[in-house]
XYZ file of C-alpha atoms in Angstrom:
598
model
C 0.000 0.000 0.000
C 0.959 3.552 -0.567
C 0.490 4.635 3.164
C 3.491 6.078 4.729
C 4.130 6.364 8.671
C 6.967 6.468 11.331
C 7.565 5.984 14.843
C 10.300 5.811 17.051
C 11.898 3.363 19.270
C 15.223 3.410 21.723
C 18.057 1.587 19.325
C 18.468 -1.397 22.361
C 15.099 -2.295 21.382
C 15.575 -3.201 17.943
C 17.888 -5.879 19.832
C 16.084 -6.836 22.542
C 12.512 -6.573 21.993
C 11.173 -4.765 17.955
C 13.898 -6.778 16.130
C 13.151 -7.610 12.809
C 10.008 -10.240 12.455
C 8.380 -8.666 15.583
C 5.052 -7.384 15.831
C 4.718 -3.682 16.823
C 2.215 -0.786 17.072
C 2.595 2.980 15.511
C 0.922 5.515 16.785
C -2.023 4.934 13.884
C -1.034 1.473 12.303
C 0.284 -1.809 13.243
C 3.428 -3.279 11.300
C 5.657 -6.235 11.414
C 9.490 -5.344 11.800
C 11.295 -5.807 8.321
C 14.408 -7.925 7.852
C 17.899 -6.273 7.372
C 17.187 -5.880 3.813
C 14.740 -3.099 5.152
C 18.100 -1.496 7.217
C 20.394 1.644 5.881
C 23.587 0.250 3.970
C 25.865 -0.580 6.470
C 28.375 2.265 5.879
C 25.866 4.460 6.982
C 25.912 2.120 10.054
C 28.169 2.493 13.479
C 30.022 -1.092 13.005
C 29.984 -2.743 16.349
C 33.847 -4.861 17.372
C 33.803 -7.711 19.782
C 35.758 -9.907 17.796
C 34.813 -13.220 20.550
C 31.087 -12.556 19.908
C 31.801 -12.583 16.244
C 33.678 -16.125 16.387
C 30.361 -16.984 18.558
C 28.370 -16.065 15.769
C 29.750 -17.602 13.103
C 29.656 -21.191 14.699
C 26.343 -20.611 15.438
C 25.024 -19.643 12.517
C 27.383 -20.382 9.911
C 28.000 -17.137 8.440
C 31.741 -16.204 7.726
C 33.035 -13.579 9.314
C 30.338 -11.742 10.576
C 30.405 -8.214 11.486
C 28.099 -6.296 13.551
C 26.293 -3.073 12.943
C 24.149 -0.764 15.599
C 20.991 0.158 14.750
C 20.380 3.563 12.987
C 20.704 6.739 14.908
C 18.181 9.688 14.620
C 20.143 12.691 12.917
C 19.936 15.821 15.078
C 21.112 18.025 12.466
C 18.639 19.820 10.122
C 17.432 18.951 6.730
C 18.735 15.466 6.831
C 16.943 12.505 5.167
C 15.188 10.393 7.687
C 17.075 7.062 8.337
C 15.426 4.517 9.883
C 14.286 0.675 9.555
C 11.596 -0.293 7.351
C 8.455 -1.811 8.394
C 5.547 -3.825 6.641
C 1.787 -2.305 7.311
C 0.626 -6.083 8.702
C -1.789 -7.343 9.511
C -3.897 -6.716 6.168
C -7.195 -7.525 8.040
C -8.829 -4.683 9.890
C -12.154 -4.084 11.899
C -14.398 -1.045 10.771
C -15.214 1.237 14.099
C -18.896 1.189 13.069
C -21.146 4.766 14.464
C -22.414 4.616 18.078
C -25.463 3.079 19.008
C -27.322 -0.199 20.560
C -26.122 -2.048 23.870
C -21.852 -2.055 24.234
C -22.731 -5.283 25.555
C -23.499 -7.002 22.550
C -21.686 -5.026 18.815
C -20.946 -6.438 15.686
C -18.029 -4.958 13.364
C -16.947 -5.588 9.883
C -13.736 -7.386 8.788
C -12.527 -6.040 6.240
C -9.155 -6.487 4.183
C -7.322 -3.517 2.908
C -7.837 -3.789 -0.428
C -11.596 -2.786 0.579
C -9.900 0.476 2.413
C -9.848 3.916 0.443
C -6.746 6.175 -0.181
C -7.033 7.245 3.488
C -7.047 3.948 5.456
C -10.686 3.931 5.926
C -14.021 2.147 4.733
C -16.782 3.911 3.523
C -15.713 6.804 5.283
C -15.505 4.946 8.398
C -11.949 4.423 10.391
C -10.611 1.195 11.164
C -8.079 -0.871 13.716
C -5.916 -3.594 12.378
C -7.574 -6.848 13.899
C -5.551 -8.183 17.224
C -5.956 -11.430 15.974
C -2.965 -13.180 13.795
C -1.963 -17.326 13.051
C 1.320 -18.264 13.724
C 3.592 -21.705 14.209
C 6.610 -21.969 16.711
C 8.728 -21.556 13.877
C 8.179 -18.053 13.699
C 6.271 -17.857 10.168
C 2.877 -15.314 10.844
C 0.417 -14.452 8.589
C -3.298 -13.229 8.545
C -6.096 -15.551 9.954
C -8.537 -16.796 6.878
C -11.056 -15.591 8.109
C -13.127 -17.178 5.488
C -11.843 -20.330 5.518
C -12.613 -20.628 9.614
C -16.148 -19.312 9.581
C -17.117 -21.218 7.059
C -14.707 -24.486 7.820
C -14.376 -27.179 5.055
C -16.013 -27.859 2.257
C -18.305 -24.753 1.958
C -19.376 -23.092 -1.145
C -19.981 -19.458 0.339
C -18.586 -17.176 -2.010
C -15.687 -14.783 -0.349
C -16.913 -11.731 -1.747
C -19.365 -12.152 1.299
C -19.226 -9.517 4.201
C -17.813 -10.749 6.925
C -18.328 -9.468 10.535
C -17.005 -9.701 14.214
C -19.286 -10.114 16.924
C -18.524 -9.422 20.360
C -21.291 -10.764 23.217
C -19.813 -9.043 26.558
C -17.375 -6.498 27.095
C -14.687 -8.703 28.484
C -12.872 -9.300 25.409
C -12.380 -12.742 25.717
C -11.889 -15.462 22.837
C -15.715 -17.509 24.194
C -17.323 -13.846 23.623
C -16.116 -13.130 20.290
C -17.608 -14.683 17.036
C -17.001 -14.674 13.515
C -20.038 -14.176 11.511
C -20.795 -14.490 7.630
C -23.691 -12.676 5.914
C -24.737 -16.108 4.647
C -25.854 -16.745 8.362
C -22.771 -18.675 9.121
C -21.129 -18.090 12.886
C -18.763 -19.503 14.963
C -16.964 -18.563 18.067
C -13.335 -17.550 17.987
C -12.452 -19.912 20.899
C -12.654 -22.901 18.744
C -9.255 -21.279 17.018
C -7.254 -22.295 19.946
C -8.115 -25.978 19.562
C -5.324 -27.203 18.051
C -6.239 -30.966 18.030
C -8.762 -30.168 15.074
C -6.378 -27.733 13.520
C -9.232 -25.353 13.005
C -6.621 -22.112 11.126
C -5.162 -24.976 8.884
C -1.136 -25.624 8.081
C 0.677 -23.493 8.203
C 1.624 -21.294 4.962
C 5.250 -20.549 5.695
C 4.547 -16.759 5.256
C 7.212 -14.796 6.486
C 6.224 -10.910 6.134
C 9.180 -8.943 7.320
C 10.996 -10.768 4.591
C 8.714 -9.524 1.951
C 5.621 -10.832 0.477
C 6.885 -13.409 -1.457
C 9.486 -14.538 1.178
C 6.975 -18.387 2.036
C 8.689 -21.638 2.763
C 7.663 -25.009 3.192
C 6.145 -25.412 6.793
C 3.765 -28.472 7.452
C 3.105 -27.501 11.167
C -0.581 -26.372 12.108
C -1.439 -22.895 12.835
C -1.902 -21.324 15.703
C -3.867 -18.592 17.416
C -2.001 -15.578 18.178
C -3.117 -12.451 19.733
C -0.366 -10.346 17.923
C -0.084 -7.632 21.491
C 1.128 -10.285 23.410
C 4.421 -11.581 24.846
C 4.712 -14.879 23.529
C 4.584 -13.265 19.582
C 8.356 -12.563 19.927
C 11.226 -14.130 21.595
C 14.868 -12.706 20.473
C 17.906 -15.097 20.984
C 20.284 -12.529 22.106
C 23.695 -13.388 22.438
C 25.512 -11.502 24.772
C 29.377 -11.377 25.957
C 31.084 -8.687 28.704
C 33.973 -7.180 27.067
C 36.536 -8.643 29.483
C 40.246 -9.801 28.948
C 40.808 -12.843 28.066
C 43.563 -14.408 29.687
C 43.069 -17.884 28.444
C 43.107 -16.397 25.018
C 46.203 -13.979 25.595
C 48.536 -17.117 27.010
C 47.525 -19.146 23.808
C 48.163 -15.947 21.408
C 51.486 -16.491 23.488
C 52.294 -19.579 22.876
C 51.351 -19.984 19.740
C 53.997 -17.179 18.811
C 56.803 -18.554 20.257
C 55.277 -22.193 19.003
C 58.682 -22.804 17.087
C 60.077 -22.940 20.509
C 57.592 -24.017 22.701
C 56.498 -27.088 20.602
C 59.588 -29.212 21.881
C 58.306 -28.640 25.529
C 56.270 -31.851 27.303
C 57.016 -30.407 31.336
C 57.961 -27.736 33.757
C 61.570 -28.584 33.484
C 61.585 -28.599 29.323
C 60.078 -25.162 29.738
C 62.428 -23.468 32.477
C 64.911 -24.562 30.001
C 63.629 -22.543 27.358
C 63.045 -19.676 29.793
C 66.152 -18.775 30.109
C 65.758 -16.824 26.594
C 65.761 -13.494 27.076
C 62.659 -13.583 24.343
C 60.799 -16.046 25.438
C 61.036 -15.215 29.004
C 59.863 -11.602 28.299
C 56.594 -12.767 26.172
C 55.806 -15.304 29.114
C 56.258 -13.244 31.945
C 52.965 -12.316 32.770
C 51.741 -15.937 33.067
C 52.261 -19.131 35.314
C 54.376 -22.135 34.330
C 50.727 -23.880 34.941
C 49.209 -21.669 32.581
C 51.502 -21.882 29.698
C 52.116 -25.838 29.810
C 48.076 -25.840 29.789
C 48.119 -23.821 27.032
C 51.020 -26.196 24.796
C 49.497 -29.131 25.753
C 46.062 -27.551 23.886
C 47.938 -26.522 20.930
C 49.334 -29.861 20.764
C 46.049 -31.926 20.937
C 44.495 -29.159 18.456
C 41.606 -28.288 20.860
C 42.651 -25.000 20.889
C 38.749 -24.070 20.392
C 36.733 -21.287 21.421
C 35.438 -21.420 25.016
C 32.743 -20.829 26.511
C 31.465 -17.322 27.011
C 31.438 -17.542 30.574
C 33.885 -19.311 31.264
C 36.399 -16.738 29.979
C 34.783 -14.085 31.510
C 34.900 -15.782 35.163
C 38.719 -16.166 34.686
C 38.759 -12.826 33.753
C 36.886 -11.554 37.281
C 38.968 -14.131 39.008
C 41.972 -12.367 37.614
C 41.545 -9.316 39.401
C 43.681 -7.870 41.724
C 42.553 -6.603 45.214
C 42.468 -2.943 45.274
C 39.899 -0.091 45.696
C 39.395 0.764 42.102
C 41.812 4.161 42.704
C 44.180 3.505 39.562
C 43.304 4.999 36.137
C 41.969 1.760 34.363
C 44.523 0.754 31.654
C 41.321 -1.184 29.839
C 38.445 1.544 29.365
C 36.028 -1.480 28.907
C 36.867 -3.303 31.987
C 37.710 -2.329 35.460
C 37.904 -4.634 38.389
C 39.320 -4.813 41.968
C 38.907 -7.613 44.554
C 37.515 -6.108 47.719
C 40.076 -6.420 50.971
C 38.175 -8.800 53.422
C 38.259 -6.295 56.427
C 36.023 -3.771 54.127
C 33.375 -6.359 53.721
C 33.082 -8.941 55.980
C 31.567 -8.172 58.794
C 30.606 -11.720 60.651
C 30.628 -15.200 60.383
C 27.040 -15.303 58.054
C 29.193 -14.572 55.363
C 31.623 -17.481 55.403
C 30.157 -19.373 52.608
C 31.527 -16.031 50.282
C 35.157 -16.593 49.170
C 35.349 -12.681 47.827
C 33.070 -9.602 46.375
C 34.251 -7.702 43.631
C 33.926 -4.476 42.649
C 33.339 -3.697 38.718
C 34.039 -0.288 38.323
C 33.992 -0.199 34.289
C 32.519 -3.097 31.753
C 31.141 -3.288 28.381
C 28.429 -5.519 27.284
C 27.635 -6.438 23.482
C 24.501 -8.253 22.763
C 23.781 -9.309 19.003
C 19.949 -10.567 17.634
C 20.617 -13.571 15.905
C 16.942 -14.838 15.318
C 14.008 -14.964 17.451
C 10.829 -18.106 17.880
C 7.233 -17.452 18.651
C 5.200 -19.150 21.334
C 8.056 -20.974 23.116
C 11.768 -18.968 24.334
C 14.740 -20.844 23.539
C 17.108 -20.111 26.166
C 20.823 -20.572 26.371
C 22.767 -23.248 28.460
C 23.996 -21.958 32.140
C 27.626 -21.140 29.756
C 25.536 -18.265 27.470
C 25.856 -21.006 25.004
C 22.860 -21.772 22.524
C 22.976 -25.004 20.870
C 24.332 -24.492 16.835
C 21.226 -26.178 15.480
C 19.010 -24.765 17.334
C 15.397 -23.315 16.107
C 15.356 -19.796 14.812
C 13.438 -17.871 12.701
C 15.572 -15.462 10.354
C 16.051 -11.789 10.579
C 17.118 -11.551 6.649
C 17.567 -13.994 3.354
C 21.260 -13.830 3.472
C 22.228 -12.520 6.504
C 25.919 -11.463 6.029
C 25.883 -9.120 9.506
C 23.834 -8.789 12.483
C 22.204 -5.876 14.791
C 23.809 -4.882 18.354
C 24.442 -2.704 20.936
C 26.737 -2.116 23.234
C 26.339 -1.426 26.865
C 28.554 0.317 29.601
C 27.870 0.474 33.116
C 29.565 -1.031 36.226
C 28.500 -4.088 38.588
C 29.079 -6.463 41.601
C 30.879 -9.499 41.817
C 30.505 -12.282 44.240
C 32.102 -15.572 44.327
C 31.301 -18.396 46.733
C 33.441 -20.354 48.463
C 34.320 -24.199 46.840
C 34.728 -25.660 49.630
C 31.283 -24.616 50.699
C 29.390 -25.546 47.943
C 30.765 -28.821 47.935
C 30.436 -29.600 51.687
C 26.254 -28.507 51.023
C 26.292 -30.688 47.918
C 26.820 -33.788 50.396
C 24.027 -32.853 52.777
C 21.340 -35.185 52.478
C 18.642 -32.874 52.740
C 20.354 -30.806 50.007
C 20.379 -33.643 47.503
C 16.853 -34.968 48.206
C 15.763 -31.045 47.484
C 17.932 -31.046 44.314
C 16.355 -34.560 43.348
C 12.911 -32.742 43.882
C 13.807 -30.067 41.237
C 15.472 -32.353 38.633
C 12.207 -34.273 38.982
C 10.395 -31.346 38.048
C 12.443 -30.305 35.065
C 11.752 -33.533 33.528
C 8.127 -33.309 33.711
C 8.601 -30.166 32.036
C 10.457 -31.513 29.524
C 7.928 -34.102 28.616
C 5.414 -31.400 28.422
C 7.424 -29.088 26.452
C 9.438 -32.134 24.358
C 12.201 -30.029 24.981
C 16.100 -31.271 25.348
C 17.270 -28.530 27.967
C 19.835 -29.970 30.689
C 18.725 -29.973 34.773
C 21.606 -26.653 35.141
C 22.256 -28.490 38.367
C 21.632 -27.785 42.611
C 24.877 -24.655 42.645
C 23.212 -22.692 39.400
C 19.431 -22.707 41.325
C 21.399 -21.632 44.565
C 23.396 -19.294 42.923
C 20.400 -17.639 40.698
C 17.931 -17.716 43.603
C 20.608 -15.888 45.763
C 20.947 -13.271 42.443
C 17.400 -12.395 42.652
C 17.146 -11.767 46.162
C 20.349 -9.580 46.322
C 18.782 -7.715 42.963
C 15.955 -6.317 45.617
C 18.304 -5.163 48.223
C 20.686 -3.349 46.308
C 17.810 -1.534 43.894
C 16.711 -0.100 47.622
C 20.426 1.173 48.089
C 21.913 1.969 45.372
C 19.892 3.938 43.174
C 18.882 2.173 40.347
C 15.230 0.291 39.953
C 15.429 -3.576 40.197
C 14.647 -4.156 36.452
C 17.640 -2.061 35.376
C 19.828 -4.786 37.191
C 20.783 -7.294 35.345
C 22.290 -11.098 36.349
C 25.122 -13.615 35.071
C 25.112 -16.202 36.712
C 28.853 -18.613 36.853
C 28.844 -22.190 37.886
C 32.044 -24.316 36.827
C 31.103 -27.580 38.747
C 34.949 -28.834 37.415
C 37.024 -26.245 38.512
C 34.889 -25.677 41.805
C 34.518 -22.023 40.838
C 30.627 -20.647 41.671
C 30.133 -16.955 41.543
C 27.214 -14.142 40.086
C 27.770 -10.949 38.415
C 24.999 -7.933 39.117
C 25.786 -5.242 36.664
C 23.803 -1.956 35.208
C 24.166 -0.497 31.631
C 23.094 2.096 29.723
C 23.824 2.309 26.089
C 23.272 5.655 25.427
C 25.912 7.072 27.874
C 30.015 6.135 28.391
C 29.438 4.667 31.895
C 27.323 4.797 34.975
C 27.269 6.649 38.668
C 29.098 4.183 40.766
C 25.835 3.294 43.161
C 26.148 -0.055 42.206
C 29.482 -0.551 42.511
C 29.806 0.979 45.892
C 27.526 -1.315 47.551
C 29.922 -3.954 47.473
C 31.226 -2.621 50.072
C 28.200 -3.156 51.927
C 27.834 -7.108 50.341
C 26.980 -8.283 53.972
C 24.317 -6.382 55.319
C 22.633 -6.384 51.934
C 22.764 -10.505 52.607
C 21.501 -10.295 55.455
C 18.814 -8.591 54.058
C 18.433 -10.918 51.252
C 18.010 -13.949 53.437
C 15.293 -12.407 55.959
C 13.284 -11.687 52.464
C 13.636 -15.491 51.113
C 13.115 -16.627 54.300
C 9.768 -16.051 55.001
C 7.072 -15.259 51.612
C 3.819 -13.655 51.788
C 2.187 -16.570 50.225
C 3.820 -19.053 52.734
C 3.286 -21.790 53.909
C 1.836 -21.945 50.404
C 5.021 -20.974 48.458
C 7.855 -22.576 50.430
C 5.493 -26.239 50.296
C 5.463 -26.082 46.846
C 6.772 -29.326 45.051
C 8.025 -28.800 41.371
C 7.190 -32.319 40.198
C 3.854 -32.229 41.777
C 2.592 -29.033 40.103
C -1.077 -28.950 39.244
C -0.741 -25.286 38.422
C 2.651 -26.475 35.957
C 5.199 -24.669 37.355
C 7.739 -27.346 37.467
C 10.666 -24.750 37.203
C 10.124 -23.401 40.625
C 10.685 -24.624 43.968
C 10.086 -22.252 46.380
C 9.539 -19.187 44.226
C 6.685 -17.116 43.200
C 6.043 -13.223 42.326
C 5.592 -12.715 46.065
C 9.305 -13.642 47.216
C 11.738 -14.448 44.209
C 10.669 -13.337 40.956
C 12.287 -10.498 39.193
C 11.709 -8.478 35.887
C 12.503 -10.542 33.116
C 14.739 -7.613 32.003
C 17.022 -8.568 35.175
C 16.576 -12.610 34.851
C 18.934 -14.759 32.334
C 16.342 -17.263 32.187
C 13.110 -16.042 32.160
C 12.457 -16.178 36.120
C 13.275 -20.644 36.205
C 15.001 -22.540 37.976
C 14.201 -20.602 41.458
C 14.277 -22.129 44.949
C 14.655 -19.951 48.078
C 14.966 -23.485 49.976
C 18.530 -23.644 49.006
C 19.267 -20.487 50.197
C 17.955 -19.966 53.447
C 15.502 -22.244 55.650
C 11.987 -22.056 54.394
C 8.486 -23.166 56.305
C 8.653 -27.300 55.995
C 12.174 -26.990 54.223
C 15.067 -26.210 56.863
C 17.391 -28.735 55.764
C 18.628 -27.983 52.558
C 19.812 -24.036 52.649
C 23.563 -22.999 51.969
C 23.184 -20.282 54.385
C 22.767 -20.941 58.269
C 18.944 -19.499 59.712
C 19.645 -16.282 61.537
């Protein structure tokens, strides 16, 4: 159509939430985000380096060599040509706002497609609203219901040319009040839509609109029912890394220098042999004999392959030296100092906590990649997602892909591994861990999904996250949902810790409330524990058994809104995989929490 219309959105959206494929509403029309065809060239786009996201993205999706490109900025000078991202007027099935008149209680509207609309967007002189009602498969294809084809179900002869109308018996809304309704007489209620056992929208078409009209593939799934405003019409797979230094990676850009040398090496004596090179003790100087015979013996077996994402960044946090944070950071993207005991520690209920961390500069890059509809796809407890896993795409060819970058600052906490390993053994901890495997596998069943228990230390660890995410947003001057978790659990190495960090993209850093409270790490546990200790919906909440859900939650222990929950825009998985049990003892559970009752 020749309509033309704009809108604007923050550019960390187009990331995180109005990528390309997702559904969104302008202030007069709704539109489906186009694919990066739709996008400026990209030299007229900010290009984006994090060259260990890159190699991330190209194993995942195959592309070679990726590069990464921020979405367009609004130009503040004058005169300039808008530059923006295109969009696709969808859906192409509207609802006439029909004159005033009769009971509210029971109305009837046309449907109407827009090739019945005028120049103006509007029928017979009458405005209209894009219809809130859309089919869809997990796959991510969408496309406009037929409306015809449901009404009037198989094998009818009604010609389409007939009017078709929407009639709505209540005020609620709800699918059981609204009906479809033919001129020929024919009705039937929208309700039956959601029945997927007699596939009442038919297979799926393979449409794919933000590619472009003619952008179908083959798709033999049934359609489903989707109510285009809501949250399960777009879920973006995000990857995202924190700009830290790699130290694994600098000791094998090391080695594999001085490789000519180095290959002859097969022990600690073989390599203080070598050492005494002027050259080659220079280059190695900043590592340990451990670290460098680590890093032959990889070169040597050729598994010299990219990490995990978090496991880099933990030896990075690990790396850093104690300090206040004083010096002028040689690394503008990452700033770190490990907290002196005395300044944090103020009693024994924080013995299970090996150190605290303070942040003081970071850089996070986050990348769209593809997104699903209905169901998230989530990444592993590493920030890994699996190379074949289910996407939709964001363009026919992708060649580059959308990010952002964030700075801001953060917390660091790692708990002690001789702890966690001692509370692993308690019985009562491993009959509650059984408890919550038990429920992940009904969940699995239900969902015929292939995701991996993350194990007792993650749910401890990401419980304790959440709870510490509602002290600190009552200190340190930033709301809860601007606080975001990592979460670090390295059963192997015996190395457990969580990151809480803020961001902004649109600015070079943060305050420093955040990072100042981890000075303050203990009282704000203390405060964290009398919260998960006792719930508002206790005893109701803390009995709660995951594999013996009628309500389906068999993610959660004890966890609800009332206690544990955060903002999804804080959680790294969606708000599962929560137990306050683990933490601290809970009504009917005292047996299995790493920290001591008070």
């Amino acid at each position: 159509m020749s309509w033309r219309a704009s809108g604007r959105i923050r550019r960390s959206q187009v990331v995180t939430i109005y990528g390309p494929g997702a559904l969104i509403d302008l202030p007069r029309h709704s539109a489906i985000v186009g694919g990066l065809e739709t996008w400026p060239k990209t030299s007229e786009l900010e290009e984006i380096v994090e060259p260990r996201l890159v190699r991330k993205l190209q194993a995942m999706t195959g592309v070679a060599a990726p590069r990464l490109y921020a979405p367009p900025a609004e130009s503040s000078a004058p005169n300039q040509p808008m530059r923006g991202i295109g969009a696709w007027l969808f859906p192409e099935w509207f609802v006439v706002q029909e004159a005033g008149g009769g009971d509210d209680r029971e109305r009837s509207r046309r449907l109407v497609h827009r090739k019945g609309l005028d120049d103006k967007g509007r029928f017979d002189g009458r405005p209209v609203v894009p219809t809130r009602f859309v089919r869809a498969c997990p796959k991510g294809h969408v496309d406009d219901l037929d409306w015809h084809g449901f009404v009037h179900e198989a094998g009818s002869e009604c010609p389409r040319t007939r009017q078709l109308w929407l009639d709505e018996r209540g005020t609620s809304g709800d699918l059981g009040e609204l009906f479809v309704r033919c001129e020929c007489g024919k009705s039937r209620n929208l309700y039956e839509a959601t029945q997927l056992e007699m596939n009442p929208l038919g297979t799926c078409r393979g449409a794919r609109p933000w590619l472009g009209r003619n952008a179908t593939e083959d798709c033999k799934q049934p359609s489903r029912l989707l109510i285009r405003t809501a949250s399960n019409a777009f879920f973006p797979q995000v990857v995202s890394v924190l700009s830290l230094p790699a130290r694994g990676s600098a000791v094998e850009a090391a080695v594999r220098e001085l490789w000519d040398d180095l290959q002859i090496v097969d022990d600690a004596a073989g390599l203080a042999f070598l050492k005494k090179k002027p050259k080659i003790m220079a280059r190695l100087a900043a590592f340990t004999d451990e670290e460098v015979l680590a890093a032959i013996a990889a070169t040597k077996s050729g598994s010299g392959a990219e990490r995990p994402v978090k496991q880099v960044e933990l030896e990075a946090l690990l790396a850093a030296p104690e300090g206040f944070g004083d010096d002028v950071p040689v690394d503008p993207n990452f700033h770190a100092r490990r907290l002196p005991e005395r300044v944090w520690r103020r009693s024994r209920r924080s013995d299970g906590i090996a150190a605290v961390l303070q942040v003081h500069r970071l850089r996070e890059v986050l990348a769209l990649v593809g997104f699903t509809r209905f169901e998230a796809v989530m990444p592993d407890i590493d920030g890994e997602y699996e190379t074949d896993v289910q996407r939709a795409p964001i363009a026919m060819e992708p060649s580059w892909f959308p990010a952002v970058e964030n700075r801001g600052e953060g917390v660091f906490v790692q708990l002690r591994s001789e702890s966690v390993r001692a509370w692993l053994a308690r019985p009562g901890v491993k009959t509650r861990i059984d408890a919550l495997s038990n429920g992940h596998q009904h969940w699995r069943q239900d969902r015929k999904s292939q995701r991996l228990f993350p194990g007792g230390p993650y749910v401890l660890l990401h419980t304790l996250a959440h709870l510490l995410i509602q002290s600190l947003a009552m200190r340190c001057g930033y709301a809860a949902s601007s606080i975001r978790e990592r979460i670090y659990v390295d059963v192997g190495a015996g190395r457990f810790g969580l990151l809480l960090y803020t961001g902004s993209p649109d600015a070079e850093g943060t305050l420093g409330g955040l990072v100042h409270q981890g000075r303050y790490l203990e009282d704000h546990l203390l405060h964290a524990l009398q919260m998960g200790a006792l719930c508002s919906n206790d005893p109701v909440c803390a009995l709660h058994q995951p594999g013996e859900s009628p309500e389906r939650r068999w993610l959660h222990g004890a966890a609800c809104h009332g206690c544990a929950l955060v903002a999804e825009t804080s959680c790294e998985m969606r708000n599962d995989y929560l137990d306050r049990a683990l933490v601290v003892p809970v009504v009917g559970v005292g047996d299995a929490a790493f920290f001591p009752a008070g």
